[in-house]
Amino acid sequence: MKVFIGACLVVAITAASTACAGSHRVADGTQIPAKTITSSRLILGGRVRCTATASTPVEAGQPLGVTFAFHNVSNRAVKVSLAPWGVRLVFTAGDGTRFDTQSLVSPTIPYIPPTKLGAGVTRTVAGIGSLLRVRWRGPLRITPACGQTRLPVLRLGVIAAGPPLSKREAIADVVGAAGHLFDHCQPQAAGVAVLGQIDAPDGNAPPLNAACSVHFREEGSFWRAQALVLSPPGIRYVSARQRFAELSHEQGRNAEEIVWEFVVTRNGAVSVDASELDASKPADRMADFWQWNGSSWERAGDGRCGGFGTNGGAAAGPTVDFITVCR
């Protein structure tokens, strides 16, 4: 994508917002008029224009979709960092919740050297924020950043088909969208854990004994659901948003925590984020872990028993590590 978006030409030096013909169709069939908005600023001593582009409104459960374009406005080549983590979004939701896409960047990411951008050339960068699924109440007040340079604020509305009819139906929708994870550990009431088992998809590892629960947060036209699996039951919940070292108190025994987040409307549940933490007993064995890809469980690899492991930030769904072989 260059600085052209559909039939609309984005021309911005410091900031601009340009409306385009079109609409969003939410799940109930309602047509919502949409427009493209941009935020732009000159960087690198005025030699490059960085432009963040988004569409508003966005639908809860769908990707945020903010992208960046770097355009060399000088008459000479310029070196520009085009790494996906070199662009950033910091935003505040309608309820005051703050989020920074920099929190999703691993400290061990590889270095990508700057790219030479020829005179008049435009390159686009999707950035981590473009894939981030919306699970916050609108309006979203977003500050894009290119490197250390902050751009003018973008304001995005958030739409949804409407909240689920009841918590019972919302639980059923979450369970149905979770790919058989809860077949033998199915929550019955919001916020109330049940005891059960999480089975290995291929049956080649003993099941995880677990406590399973679903918790809801109402966000106006939709709900946020957090499905939680704690193995063994009674493990102290430490939040999969934290570093795996937080499970250090479980050292010497098998322990696992899975957090799967959904946006739930009257039309069902959509996965928006998932994380997993585990600790396992030292053993000369390899534990398989499985990844939900949005339609099925697939074996994603294995790891030697002992120590700690973590996987997070997957919109499609979580990994499950069958550390029950570590004994």
Tab-separated table of C-alpha atoms in Angstrom:
chain	number	residue	atom	x	y	z
A	1	MET	CA	0.000	0.000	0.000
A	2	LYS	CA	1.346	3.396	-0.967
A	3	VAL	CA	-0.234	6.645	0.131
A	4	PHE	CA	-3.269	5.820	-2.024
A	5	ILE	CA	-6.175	4.144	-0.227
A	6	GLY	CA	-9.014	3.066	-2.477
A	7	ALA	CA	-10.140	6.124	-4.349
A	8	CYS	CA	-8.801	8.493	-1.723
A	9	LEU	CA	-5.420	10.183	-1.869
A	10	VAL	CA	-3.783	10.815	1.475
A	11	VAL	CA	-1.860	14.091	1.504
A	12	ALA	CA	-0.435	14.948	4.890
A	13	ILE	CA	2.502	16.836	6.266
A	14	THR	CA	1.537	17.029	9.910
A	15	ALA	CA	-1.937	15.503	10.061
A	16	ALA	CA	-4.955	14.806	7.895
A	17	SER	CA	-8.216	12.859	7.894
A	18	THR	CA	-9.795	11.817	4.603
A	19	ALA	CA	-13.199	10.153	4.272
A	20	CYS	CA	-13.686	7.380	1.721
A	21	ALA	CA	-16.882	5.867	0.391
A	22	GLY	CA	-17.642	2.494	1.934
A	23	SER	CA	-19.088	0.853	4.999
A	24	HIS	CA	-18.578	-1.876	7.565
A	25	ARG	CA	-21.121	-4.675	7.776
A	26	VAL	CA	-21.374	-5.870	11.359
A	27	ALA	CA	-22.480	-9.390	12.193
A	28	ASP	CA	-26.182	-8.539	12.339
A	29	GLY	CA	-26.074	-7.151	8.792
A	30	THR	CA	-26.193	-3.469	9.740
A	31	GLN	CA	-24.279	-1.193	7.369
A	32	ILE	CA	-22.080	1.297	9.224
A	33	PRO	CA	-20.510	4.085	7.126
A	34	ALA	CA	-16.718	3.883	7.264
A	35	LYS	CA	-13.974	6.346	6.538
A	36	THR	CA	-10.224	6.218	6.269
A	37	ILE	CA	-8.290	8.451	8.635
A	38	THR	CA	-4.591	9.257	8.684
A	39	SER	CA	-2.001	10.781	10.961
A	40	SER	CA	1.274	12.009	9.501
A	41	ARG	CA	4.519	13.710	10.452
A	42	LEU	CA	7.919	14.362	8.902
A	43	ILE	CA	10.772	12.426	10.537
A	44	LEU	CA	14.522	12.011	10.086
A	45	GLY	CA	15.150	15.722	9.726
A	46	GLY	CA	12.241	16.242	7.365
A	47	ARG	CA	13.488	13.735	4.785
A	48	VAL	CA	10.818	11.079	5.344
A	49	ARG	CA	7.084	11.351	5.935
A	50	CYS	CA	5.606	8.675	8.203
A	51	THR	CA	1.843	8.187	7.867
A	52	ALA	CA	-0.381	5.980	10.019
A	53	THR	CA	-3.634	4.899	8.352
A	54	ALA	CA	-6.753	3.342	9.861
A	55	SER	CA	-10.431	2.799	9.129
A	56	THR	CA	-13.136	3.875	11.538
A	57	PRO	CA	-15.227	2.422	13.021
A	58	VAL	CA	-13.606	-0.924	13.786
A	59	GLU	CA	-15.548	-4.011	14.818
A	60	ALA	CA	-14.926	-5.593	18.215
A	61	GLY	CA	-13.113	-8.900	17.750
A	62	GLN	CA	-11.526	-7.870	14.436
A	63	PRO	CA	-7.942	-6.631	13.800
A	64	LEU	CA	-7.261	-3.007	14.687
A	65	GLY	CA	-5.759	-2.626	11.223
A	66	VAL	CA	-3.521	0.441	11.679
A	67	THR	CA	-0.710	0.454	9.092
A	68	PHE	CA	2.260	2.748	8.494
A	69	ALA	CA	3.792	4.141	5.308
A	70	PHE	CA	7.261	5.699	4.998
A	71	HIS	CA	7.716	8.069	2.044
A	72	ASN	CA	11.097	9.568	1.166
A	73	VAL	CA	10.320	13.185	0.305
A	74	SER	CA	13.967	14.086	-0.286
A	75	ASN	CA	15.987	13.771	-3.500
A	76	ARG	CA	18.458	11.304	-1.990
A	77	ALA	CA	18.280	7.796	-0.568
A	78	VAL	CA	17.609	7.611	3.177
A	79	LYS	CA	18.112	4.714	5.576
A	80	VAL	CA	14.891	3.936	7.446
A	81	SER	CA	14.090	1.298	10.066
A	82	LEU	CA	11.207	-0.765	8.673
A	83	ALA	CA	11.115	-3.417	11.413
A	84	PRO	CA	7.518	-4.215	12.473
A	85	TRP	CA	8.379	-3.380	16.085
A	86	GLY	CA	9.856	-0.018	15.038
A	87	VAL	CA	6.328	1.411	14.850
A	88	ARG	CA	4.134	1.641	17.905
A	89	LEU	CA	0.585	2.363	19.031
A	90	VAL	CA	-0.285	3.754	22.439
A	91	PHE	CA	-3.989	4.111	23.037
A	92	THR	CA	-6.667	4.779	25.598
A	93	ALA	CA	-10.060	3.052	25.416
A	94	GLY	CA	-13.411	4.566	26.234
A	95	ASP	CA	-13.292	3.239	29.802
A	96	GLY	CA	-9.803	4.644	30.422
A	97	THR	CA	-7.921	1.378	29.794
A	98	ARG	CA	-4.463	2.045	28.362
A	99	PHE	CA	-2.560	-0.265	26.019
A	100	ASP	CA	0.881	-0.028	24.424
A	101	THR	CA	1.857	-2.379	21.593
A	102	GLN	CA	5.433	-2.180	22.823
A	103	SER	CA	4.348	-4.542	25.617
A	104	LEU	CA	3.978	-7.248	22.951
A	105	VAL	CA	7.590	-7.000	21.784
A	106	SER	CA	9.956	-9.688	23.047
A	107	PRO	CA	13.298	-8.507	24.483
A	108	THR	CA	15.016	-11.202	22.395
A	109	ILE	CA	13.800	-10.026	18.971
A	110	PRO	CA	16.462	-10.124	16.255
A	111	TYR	CA	18.059	-6.926	15.001
A	112	ILE	CA	16.949	-5.777	11.537
A	113	PRO	CA	19.270	-3.202	9.958
A	114	PRO	CA	17.793	-0.034	8.426
A	115	THR	CA	16.557	-0.241	4.836
A	116	LYS	CA	17.743	2.149	2.129
A	117	LEU	CA	14.734	4.070	0.819
A	118	GLY	CA	15.274	5.686	-2.579
A	119	ALA	CA	14.182	9.224	-3.418
A	120	GLY	CA	10.403	9.365	-3.837
A	121	VAL	CA	9.952	5.733	-2.746
A	122	THR	CA	7.216	4.614	-0.322
A	123	ARG	CA	7.384	1.486	1.834
A	124	THR	CA	4.681	0.184	4.148
A	125	VAL	CA	4.948	-1.509	7.535
A	126	ALA	CA	2.009	-3.358	9.040
A	127	GLY	CA	3.384	-3.329	12.570
A	128	ILE	CA	2.305	-5.460	15.492
A	129	GLY	CA	-0.699	-3.241	16.130
A	130	SER	CA	-2.210	-4.000	12.727
A	131	LEU	CA	-2.933	-7.585	13.842
A	132	LEU	CA	-4.066	-6.724	17.355
A	133	ARG	CA	-7.728	-7.675	17.770
A	134	VAL	CA	-10.060	-5.095	19.266
A	135	ARG	CA	-11.392	-6.001	22.681
A	136	TRP	CA	-11.775	-2.518	24.214
A	137	ARG	CA	-14.770	-0.227	24.467
A	138	GLY	CA	-14.609	2.749	22.135
A	139	PRO	CA	-13.831	5.362	21.255
A	140	LEU	CA	-10.136	4.493	20.974
A	141	ARG	CA	-7.756	7.424	21.222
A	142	ILE	CA	-4.614	6.164	19.471
A	143	THR	CA	-1.204	7.810	19.363
A	144	PRO	CA	0.916	6.221	16.600
A	145	ALA	CA	4.703	6.474	16.749
A	146	CYS	CA	7.410	5.960	14.144
A	147	GLY	CA	10.537	5.175	16.123
A	148	GLN	CA	10.731	7.891	18.776
A	149	THR	CA	8.475	10.328	16.894
A	150	ARG	CA	4.858	10.494	17.948
A	151	LEU	CA	2.217	11.325	15.354
A	152	PRO	CA	-1.046	13.214	15.909
A	153	VAL	CA	-3.831	11.260	17.593
A	154	LEU	CA	-6.222	8.987	15.669
A	155	ARG	CA	-9.748	8.494	17.035
A	156	LEU	CA	-11.511	5.233	16.169
A	157	GLY	CA	-15.052	4.197	16.996
A	158	VAL	CA	-15.796	0.599	18.033
A	159	ILE	CA	-18.935	-1.229	16.906
A	160	ALA	CA	-20.429	-4.643	17.633
A	161	ALA	CA	-23.592	-6.613	16.942
A	162	GLY	CA	-24.777	-6.270	20.526
A	163	PRO	CA	-24.130	-8.214	23.752
A	164	PRO	CA	-25.066	-11.884	24.199
A	165	LEU	CA	-28.563	-12.610	25.461
A	166	SER	CA	-27.395	-14.291	28.675
A	167	LYS	CA	-24.308	-15.538	30.496
A	168	ARG	CA	-25.416	-19.102	29.885
A	169	GLU	CA	-25.451	-18.510	26.127
A	170	ALA	CA	-22.148	-16.612	26.328
A	171	ILE	CA	-20.486	-19.547	28.119
A	172	ALA	CA	-21.804	-21.922	25.457
A	173	ASP	CA	-20.415	-19.658	22.738
A	174	VAL	CA	-16.971	-19.516	24.384
A	175	VAL	CA	-16.877	-23.285	24.887
A	176	GLY	CA	-17.926	-23.809	21.278
A	177	ALA	CA	-15.215	-21.459	19.998
A	178	ALA	CA	-12.494	-23.078	22.135
A	179	GLY	CA	-11.925	-26.090	19.901
A	180	HIS	CA	-12.897	-28.918	22.286
A	181	LEU	CA	-10.505	-27.635	24.969
A	182	PHE	CA	-13.307	-27.835	27.546
A	183	ASP	CA	-14.920	-31.093	26.455
A	184	HIS	CA	-14.143	-32.686	29.847
A	185	CYS	CA	-13.762	-29.516	31.895
A	186	GLN	CA	-16.776	-27.447	30.914
A	187	PRO	CA	-17.708	-24.359	32.986
A	188	GLN	CA	-21.401	-24.126	33.866
A	189	ALA	CA	-21.694	-20.690	35.502
A	190	ALA	CA	-19.761	-17.461	35.049
A	191	GLY	CA	-16.849	-17.134	37.450
A	192	VAL	CA	-17.315	-20.598	38.945
A	193	ALA	CA	-14.511	-23.105	38.341
A	194	VAL	CA	-15.225	-26.747	37.589
A	195	LEU	CA	-12.786	-29.626	38.020
A	196	GLY	CA	-11.993	-31.782	35.030
A	197	GLN	CA	-9.345	-32.775	32.513
A	198	ILE	CA	-7.728	-31.301	29.408
A	199	ASP	CA	-7.055	-34.076	26.915
A	200	ALA	CA	-4.135	-34.337	24.490
A	201	PRO	CA	-5.487	-34.092	20.915
A	202	ASP	CA	-3.708	-37.290	19.865
A	203	GLY	CA	-4.219	-39.107	23.165
A	204	ASN	CA	-0.473	-39.796	23.486
A	205	ALA	CA	-0.018	-37.974	26.807
A	206	PRO	CA	-1.862	-38.228	30.120
A	207	PRO	CA	-4.528	-35.497	30.457
A	208	LEU	CA	-4.000	-32.379	32.539
A	209	ASN	CA	-6.033	-32.308	35.755
A	210	ALA	CA	-7.412	-28.788	35.807
A	211	ALA	CA	-9.808	-26.188	37.156
A	212	CYS	CA	-11.645	-24.423	34.315
A	213	SER	CA	-13.646	-21.196	34.473
A	214	VAL	CA	-15.002	-18.359	32.316
A	215	HIS	CA	-15.197	-14.773	33.516
A	216	PHE	CA	-17.004	-11.895	31.770
A	217	ARG	CA	-16.608	-8.150	31.562
A	218	GLU	CA	-19.373	-6.110	29.960
A	219	GLU	CA	-18.160	-3.552	27.395
A	220	GLY	CA	-21.451	-2.044	26.278
A	221	SER	CA	-22.283	-3.504	22.862
A	222	PHE	CA	-20.168	-6.620	23.513
A	223	TRP	CA	-18.642	-8.649	26.339
A	224	ARG	CA	-15.081	-9.702	26.966
A	225	ALA	CA	-14.631	-13.268	28.150
A	226	GLN	CA	-11.577	-14.749	29.821
A	227	ALA	CA	-11.426	-18.531	29.827
A	228	LEU	CA	-8.967	-19.803	32.421
A	229	VAL	CA	-7.363	-23.232	32.853
A	230	LEU	CA	-5.253	-23.883	35.941
A	231	SER	CA	-3.396	-27.180	36.317
A	232	PRO	CA	-3.272	-28.606	38.909
A	233	PRO	CA	-6.459	-27.224	40.468
A	234	GLY	CA	-5.599	-24.815	43.252
A	235	ILE	CA	-2.506	-23.342	41.603
A	236	ARG	CA	-2.116	-19.645	42.353
A	237	TYR	CA	-3.233	-17.600	39.344
A	238	VAL	CA	-0.371	-15.262	38.373
A	239	SER	CA	-1.671	-13.847	35.059
A	240	ALA	CA	-0.203	-14.993	31.776
A	241	ARG	CA	0.640	-11.366	31.008
A	242	GLN	CA	3.548	-11.614	33.426
A	243	ARG	CA	6.933	-13.236	32.863
A	244	PHE	CA	7.168	-17.003	33.262
A	245	ALA	CA	9.470	-16.452	36.248
A	246	GLU	CA	6.273	-15.705	38.170
A	247	LEU	CA	5.725	-19.482	38.255
A	248	SER	CA	8.991	-19.957	40.124
A	249	HIS	CA	7.025	-20.877	43.252
A	250	GLU	CA	5.917	-23.984	41.333
A	251	GLN	CA	9.469	-25.173	40.692
A	252	GLY	CA	9.834	-28.916	41.152
A	253	ARG	CA	6.313	-29.869	40.093
A	254	ASN	CA	4.179	-29.684	36.976
A	255	ALA	CA	2.033	-26.556	36.735
A	256	GLU	CA	0.340	-24.818	33.819
A	257	GLU	CA	-1.845	-21.801	33.269
A	258	ILE	CA	-3.807	-21.049	30.084
A	259	VAL	CA	-5.665	-17.783	29.516
A	260	TRP	CA	-7.864	-17.482	26.416
A	261	GLU	CA	-9.700	-14.222	25.721
A	262	PHE	CA	-12.760	-13.737	23.508
A	263	VAL	CA	-15.068	-10.988	22.343
A	264	VAL	CA	-18.647	-12.226	22.726
A	265	THR	CA	-21.696	-10.742	20.991
A	266	ARG	CA	-25.204	-12.013	20.290
A	267	ASN	CA	-23.687	-13.695	17.226
A	268	GLY	CA	-21.077	-15.764	19.064
A	269	ALA	CA	-17.529	-15.660	20.419
A	270	VAL	CA	-14.358	-14.586	18.584
A	271	SER	CA	-10.874	-15.356	19.884
A	272	VAL	CA	-8.773	-12.211	20.396
A	273	ASP	CA	-5.793	-13.260	22.523
A	274	ALA	CA	-4.271	-16.217	24.368
A	275	SER	CA	-1.313	-16.942	26.622
A	276	GLU	CA	0.230	-19.971	28.329
A	277	LEU	CA	2.714	-20.442	31.161
A	278	ASP	CA	4.139	-23.688	32.465
A	279	ALA	CA	6.658	-25.184	34.862
A	280	SER	CA	7.644	-28.837	34.799
A	281	LYS	CA	9.626	-31.450	36.703
A	282	PRO	CA	13.112	-32.220	35.377
A	283	ALA	CA	13.005	-35.477	33.410
A	284	ASP	CA	14.664	-37.049	30.409
A	285	ARG	CA	11.479	-36.677	28.376
A	286	MET	CA	10.055	-34.344	25.726
A	287	ALA	CA	6.636	-32.780	26.256
A	288	ASP	CA	4.515	-32.060	23.171
A	289	PHE	CA	2.745	-28.743	22.872
A	290	TRP	CA	-0.258	-28.084	20.666
A	291	GLN	CA	-1.496	-24.851	19.077
A	292	TRP	CA	-5.074	-23.915	18.200
A	293	ASN	CA	-4.885	-22.405	14.682
A	294	GLY	CA	-8.461	-21.142	14.524
A	295	SER	CA	-10.019	-24.343	13.206
A	296	SER	CA	-8.076	-27.287	14.677
A	297	TRP	CA	-5.347	-28.278	17.108
A	298	GLU	CA	-1.962	-28.870	15.517
A	299	ARG	CA	1.233	-30.177	17.063
A	300	ALA	CA	3.551	-27.182	17.308
A	301	GLY	CA	6.669	-28.846	18.716
A	302	ASP	CA	8.063	-30.210	21.942
A	303	GLY	CA	10.365	-29.226	24.768
A	304	ARG	CA	12.485	-31.020	27.311
A	305	CYS	CA	10.992	-31.423	30.745
A	306	GLY	CA	12.304	-29.132	33.449
A	307	GLY	CA	12.264	-25.359	33.998
A	308	PHE	CA	9.740	-22.874	32.686
A	309	GLY	CA	8.040	-22.107	29.387
A	310	THR	CA	5.767	-19.413	28.005
A	311	ASN	CA	3.768	-18.663	24.866
A	312	GLY	CA	1.607	-15.610	24.423
A	313	GLY	CA	0.022	-13.071	22.144
A	314	ALA	CA	-1.691	-15.538	19.799
A	315	ALA	CA	-5.001	-14.188	18.515
A	316	ALA	CA	-6.124	-17.513	17.035
A	317	GLY	CA	-5.762	-19.401	20.309
A	318	PRO	CA	-3.380	-20.753	22.946
A	319	THR	CA	-0.791	-23.456	23.102
A	320	VAL	CA	-1.268	-26.344	25.524
A	321	ASP	CA	1.879	-28.055	26.778
A	322	PHE	CA	1.257	-31.621	27.947
A	323	ILE	CA	3.806	-31.586	30.758
A	324	THR	CA	2.063	-34.595	32.286
A	325	VAL	CA	4.813	-36.714	30.668
A	326	CYS	CA	7.330	-35.001	32.952
A	327	ARG	CA	7.509	-37.420	35.862
